Tab-separated table of N, CA and C in Angstrom:
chain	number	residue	atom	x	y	z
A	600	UNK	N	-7.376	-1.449	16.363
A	600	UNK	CA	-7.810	-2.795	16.061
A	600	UNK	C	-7.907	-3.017	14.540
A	601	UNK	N	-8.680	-2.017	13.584
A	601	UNK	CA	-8.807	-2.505	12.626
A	601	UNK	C	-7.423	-2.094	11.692
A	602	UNK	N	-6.516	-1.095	12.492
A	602	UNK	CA	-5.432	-0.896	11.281
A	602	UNK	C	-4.466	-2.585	11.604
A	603	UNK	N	-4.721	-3.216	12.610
A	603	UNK	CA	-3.922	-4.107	12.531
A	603	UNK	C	-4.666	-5.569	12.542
A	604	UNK	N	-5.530	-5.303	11.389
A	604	UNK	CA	-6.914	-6.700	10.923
A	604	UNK	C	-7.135	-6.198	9.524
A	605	UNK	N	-6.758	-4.949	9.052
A	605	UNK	CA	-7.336	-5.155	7.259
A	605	UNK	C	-5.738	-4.696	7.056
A	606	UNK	N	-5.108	-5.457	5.895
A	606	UNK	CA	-4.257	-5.619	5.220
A	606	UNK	C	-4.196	-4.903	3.567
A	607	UNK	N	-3.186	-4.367	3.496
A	607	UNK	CA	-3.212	-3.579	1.924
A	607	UNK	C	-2.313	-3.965	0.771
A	608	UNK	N	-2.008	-4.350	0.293
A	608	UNK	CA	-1.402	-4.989	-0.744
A	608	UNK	C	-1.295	-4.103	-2.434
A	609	UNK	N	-0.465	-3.573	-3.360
A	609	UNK	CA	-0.406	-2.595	-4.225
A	609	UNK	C	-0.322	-3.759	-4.896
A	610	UNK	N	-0.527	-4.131	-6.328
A	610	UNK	CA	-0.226	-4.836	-7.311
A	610	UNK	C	-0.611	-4.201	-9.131
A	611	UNK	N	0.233	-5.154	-9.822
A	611	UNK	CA	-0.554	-4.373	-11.166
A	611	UNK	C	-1.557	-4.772	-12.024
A	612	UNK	N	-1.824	-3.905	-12.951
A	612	UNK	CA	-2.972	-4.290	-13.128
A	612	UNK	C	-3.404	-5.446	-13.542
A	613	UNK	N	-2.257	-6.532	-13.965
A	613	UNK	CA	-2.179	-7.905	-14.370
A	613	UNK	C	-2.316	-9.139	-13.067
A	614	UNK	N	-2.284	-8.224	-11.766
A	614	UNK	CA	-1.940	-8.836	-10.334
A	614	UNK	C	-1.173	-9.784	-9.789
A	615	UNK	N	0.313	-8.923	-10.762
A	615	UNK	CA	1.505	-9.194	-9.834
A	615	UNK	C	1.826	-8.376	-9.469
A	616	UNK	N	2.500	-8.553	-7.809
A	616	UNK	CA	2.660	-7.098	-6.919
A	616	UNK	C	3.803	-6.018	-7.802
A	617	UNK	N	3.463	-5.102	-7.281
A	617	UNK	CA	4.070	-4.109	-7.712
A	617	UNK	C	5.238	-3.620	-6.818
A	618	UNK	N	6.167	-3.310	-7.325
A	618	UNK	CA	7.439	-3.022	-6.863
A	618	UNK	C	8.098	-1.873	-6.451
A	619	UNK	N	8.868	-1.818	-5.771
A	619	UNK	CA	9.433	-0.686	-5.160
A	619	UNK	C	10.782	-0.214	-6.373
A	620	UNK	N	11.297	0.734	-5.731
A	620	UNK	CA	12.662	0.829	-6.662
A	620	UNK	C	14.083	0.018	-6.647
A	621	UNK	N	13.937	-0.614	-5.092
A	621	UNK	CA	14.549	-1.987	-5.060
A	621	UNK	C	14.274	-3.153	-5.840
A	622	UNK	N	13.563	-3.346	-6.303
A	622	UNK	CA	13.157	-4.364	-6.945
A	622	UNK	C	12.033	-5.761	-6.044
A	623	UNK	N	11.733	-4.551	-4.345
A	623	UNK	CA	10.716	-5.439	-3.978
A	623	UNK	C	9.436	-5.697	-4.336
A	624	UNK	N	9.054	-6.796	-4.283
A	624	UNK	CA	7.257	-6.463	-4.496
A	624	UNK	C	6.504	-6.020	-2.634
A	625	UNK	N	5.581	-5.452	-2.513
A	625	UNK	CA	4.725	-4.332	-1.906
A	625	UNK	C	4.371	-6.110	-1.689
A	626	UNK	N	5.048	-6.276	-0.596
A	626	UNK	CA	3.710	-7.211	0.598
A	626	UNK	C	2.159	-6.692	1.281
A	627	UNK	N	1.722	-7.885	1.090
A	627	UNK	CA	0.715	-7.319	1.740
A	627	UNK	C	0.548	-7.325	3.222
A	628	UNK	N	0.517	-6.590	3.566
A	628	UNK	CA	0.756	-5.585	4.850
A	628	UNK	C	0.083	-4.943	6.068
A	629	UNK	N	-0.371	-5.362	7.103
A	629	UNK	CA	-1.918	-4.243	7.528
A	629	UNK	C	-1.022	-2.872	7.206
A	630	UNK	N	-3.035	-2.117	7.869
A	630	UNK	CA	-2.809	-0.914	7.718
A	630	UNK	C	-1.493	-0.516	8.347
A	631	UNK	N	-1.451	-0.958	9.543
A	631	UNK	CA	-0.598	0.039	10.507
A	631	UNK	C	0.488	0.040	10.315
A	632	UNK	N	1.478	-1.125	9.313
A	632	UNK	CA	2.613	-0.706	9.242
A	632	UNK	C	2.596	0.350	7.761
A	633	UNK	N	1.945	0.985	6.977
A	633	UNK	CA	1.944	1.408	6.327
A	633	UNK	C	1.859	2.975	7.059
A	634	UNK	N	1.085	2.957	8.347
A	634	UNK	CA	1.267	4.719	8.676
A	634	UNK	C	2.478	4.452	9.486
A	635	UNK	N	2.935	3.278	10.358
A	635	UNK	CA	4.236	3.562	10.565
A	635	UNK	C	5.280	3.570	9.691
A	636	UNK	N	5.339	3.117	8.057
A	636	UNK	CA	6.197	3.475	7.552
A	636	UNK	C	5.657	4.076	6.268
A	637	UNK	N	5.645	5.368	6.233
A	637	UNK	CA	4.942	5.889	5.369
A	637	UNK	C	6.093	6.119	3.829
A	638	UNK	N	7.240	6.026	4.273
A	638	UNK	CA	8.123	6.095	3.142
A	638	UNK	C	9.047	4.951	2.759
A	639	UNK	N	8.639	4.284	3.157
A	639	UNK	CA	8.931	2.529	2.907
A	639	UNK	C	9.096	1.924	1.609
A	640	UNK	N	8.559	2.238	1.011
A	640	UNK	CA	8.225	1.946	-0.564
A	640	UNK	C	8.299	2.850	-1.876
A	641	UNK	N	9.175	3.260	-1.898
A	641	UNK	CA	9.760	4.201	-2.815
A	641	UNK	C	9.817	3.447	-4.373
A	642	UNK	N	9.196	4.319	-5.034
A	642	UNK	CA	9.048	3.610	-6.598
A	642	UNK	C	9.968	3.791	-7.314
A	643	UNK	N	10.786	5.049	-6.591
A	643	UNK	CA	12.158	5.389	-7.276
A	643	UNK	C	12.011	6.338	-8.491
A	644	UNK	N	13.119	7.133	-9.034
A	644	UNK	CA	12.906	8.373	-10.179
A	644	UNK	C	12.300	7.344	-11.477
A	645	UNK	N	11.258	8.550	-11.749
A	645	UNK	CA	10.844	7.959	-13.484
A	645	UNK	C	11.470	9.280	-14.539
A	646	UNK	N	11.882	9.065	-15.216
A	646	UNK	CA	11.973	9.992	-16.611
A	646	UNK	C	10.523	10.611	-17.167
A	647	UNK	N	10.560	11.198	-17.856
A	647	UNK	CA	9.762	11.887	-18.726
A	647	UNK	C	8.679	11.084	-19.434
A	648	UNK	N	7.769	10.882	-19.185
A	648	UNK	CA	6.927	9.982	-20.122
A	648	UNK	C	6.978	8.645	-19.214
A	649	UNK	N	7.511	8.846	-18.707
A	649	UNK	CA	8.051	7.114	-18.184
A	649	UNK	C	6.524	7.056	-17.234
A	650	UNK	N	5.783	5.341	-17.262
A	650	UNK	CA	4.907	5.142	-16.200
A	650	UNK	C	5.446	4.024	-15.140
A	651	UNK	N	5.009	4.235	-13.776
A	651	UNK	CA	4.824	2.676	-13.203
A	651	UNK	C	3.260	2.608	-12.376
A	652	UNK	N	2.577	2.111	-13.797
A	652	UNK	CA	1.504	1.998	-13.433
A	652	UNK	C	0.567	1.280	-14.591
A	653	UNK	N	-0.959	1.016	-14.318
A	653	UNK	CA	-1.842	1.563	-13.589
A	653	UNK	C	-1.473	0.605	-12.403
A	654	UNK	N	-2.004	0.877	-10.823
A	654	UNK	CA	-1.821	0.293	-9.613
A	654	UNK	C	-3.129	-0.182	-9.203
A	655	UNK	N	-3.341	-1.189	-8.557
A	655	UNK	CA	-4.287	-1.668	-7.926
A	655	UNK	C	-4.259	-1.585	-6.361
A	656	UNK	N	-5.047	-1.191	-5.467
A	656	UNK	CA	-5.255	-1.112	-4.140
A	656	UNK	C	-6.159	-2.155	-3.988
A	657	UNK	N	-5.301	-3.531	-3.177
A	657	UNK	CA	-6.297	-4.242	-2.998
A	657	UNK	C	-6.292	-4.454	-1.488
A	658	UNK	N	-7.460	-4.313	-0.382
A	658	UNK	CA	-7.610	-4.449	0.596
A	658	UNK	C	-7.928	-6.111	1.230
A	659	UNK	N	-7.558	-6.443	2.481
A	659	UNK	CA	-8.000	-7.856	2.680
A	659	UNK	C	-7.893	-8.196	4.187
A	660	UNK	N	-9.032	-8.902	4.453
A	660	UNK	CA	-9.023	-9.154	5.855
A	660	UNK	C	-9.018	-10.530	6.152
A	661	UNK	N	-7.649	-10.899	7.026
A	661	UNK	CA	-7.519	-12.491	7.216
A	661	UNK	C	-8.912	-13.230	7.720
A	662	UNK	N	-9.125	-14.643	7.220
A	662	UNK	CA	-10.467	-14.951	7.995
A	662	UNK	C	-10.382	-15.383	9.643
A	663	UNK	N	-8.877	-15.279	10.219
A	663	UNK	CA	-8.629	-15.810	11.524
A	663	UNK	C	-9.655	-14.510	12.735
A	664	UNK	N	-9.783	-13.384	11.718
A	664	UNK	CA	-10.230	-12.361	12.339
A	664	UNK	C	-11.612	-12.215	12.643
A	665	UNK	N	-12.192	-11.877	13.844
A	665	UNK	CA	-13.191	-12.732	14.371
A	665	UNK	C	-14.853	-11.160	14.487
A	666	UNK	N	-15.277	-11.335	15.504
A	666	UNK	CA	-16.469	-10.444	16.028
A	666	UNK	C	-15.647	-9.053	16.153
A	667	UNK	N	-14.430	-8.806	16.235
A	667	UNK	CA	-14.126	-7.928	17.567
A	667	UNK	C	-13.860	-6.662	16.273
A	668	UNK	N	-13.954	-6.702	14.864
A	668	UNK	CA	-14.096	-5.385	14.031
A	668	UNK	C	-15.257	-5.389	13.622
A	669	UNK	N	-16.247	-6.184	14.445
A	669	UNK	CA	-18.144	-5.830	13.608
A	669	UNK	C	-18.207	-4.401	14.320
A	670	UNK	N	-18.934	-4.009	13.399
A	670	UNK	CA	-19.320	-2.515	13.386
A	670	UNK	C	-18.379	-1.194	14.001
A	671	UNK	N	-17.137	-1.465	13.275
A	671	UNK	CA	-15.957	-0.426	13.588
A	671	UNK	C	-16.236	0.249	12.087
A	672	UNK	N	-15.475	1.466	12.215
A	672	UNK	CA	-15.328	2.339	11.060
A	672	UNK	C	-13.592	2.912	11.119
A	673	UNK	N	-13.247	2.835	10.022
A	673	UNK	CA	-11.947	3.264	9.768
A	673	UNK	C	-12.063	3.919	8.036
A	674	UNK	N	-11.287	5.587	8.456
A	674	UNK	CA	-11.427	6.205	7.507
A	674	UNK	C	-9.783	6.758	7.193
A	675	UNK	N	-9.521	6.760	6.169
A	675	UNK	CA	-8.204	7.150	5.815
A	675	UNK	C	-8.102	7.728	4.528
A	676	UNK	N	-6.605	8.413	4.424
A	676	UNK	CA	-6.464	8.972	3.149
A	676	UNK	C	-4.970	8.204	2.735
A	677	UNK	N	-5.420	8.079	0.960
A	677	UNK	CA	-3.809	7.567	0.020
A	677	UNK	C	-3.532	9.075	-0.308
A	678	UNK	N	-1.996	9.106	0.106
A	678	UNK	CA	-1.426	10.178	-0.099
A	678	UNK	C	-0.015	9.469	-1.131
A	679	UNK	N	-0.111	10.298	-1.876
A	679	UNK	CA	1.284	10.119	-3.262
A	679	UNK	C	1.769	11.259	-2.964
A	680	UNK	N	3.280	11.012	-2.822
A	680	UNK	CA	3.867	12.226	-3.191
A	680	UNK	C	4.792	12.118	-4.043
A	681	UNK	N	4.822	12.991	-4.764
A	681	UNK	CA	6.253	13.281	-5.939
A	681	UNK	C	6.984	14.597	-6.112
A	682	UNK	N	8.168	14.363	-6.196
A	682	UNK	CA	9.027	15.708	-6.609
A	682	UNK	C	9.205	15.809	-7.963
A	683	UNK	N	9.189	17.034	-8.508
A	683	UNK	CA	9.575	16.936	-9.732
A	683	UNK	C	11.107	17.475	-10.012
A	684	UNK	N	11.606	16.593	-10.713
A	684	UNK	CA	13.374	17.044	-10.597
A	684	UNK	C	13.241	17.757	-12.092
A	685	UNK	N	14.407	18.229	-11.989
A	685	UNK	CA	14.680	19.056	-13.602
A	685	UNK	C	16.098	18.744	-14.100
């Protein structure tokens, strides 16, 4: 229930969304399509020094959404992963 009632959205720190290596911006999204697509959003290779960041995690729950997440708990982990190429 609640991965598909709170919504996640990445943006920068200026809060325009932040982008993939396509050149999409990171909709905001519920949870659940984010554990169903956990590699969806690829930031793509950075160089040496290179940033894409700082990132904002902003969470949000539509107001259409009613009684039925009072007193639920949902616990999760942000997982980053990176390779380092040479």
């Amino acid at each position: 229930m609640l991965l598909d009632n709170i919504y996640l959205q990445f943006l920068y720190a200026d809060g325009t969304p932040a982008l993939n290596s396509s050149g999409n911006p990171c909709s905001n999204v519920p949870l659940r399509w984010w554990l169903d697509n956990p590699d969806d959003f690829d930031i793509g290779d950075l160089t040496q020094a290179q940033e894409r960041g700082p990132w904002v995690a902003k969470f949000t729950i539509p107001t259409t959404v009613g009684n039925e997440i009072a007193d639920k708990t949902i616990t999760f982990d942000l997982i980053f992963n990176g390779i380092q190429q040479l």
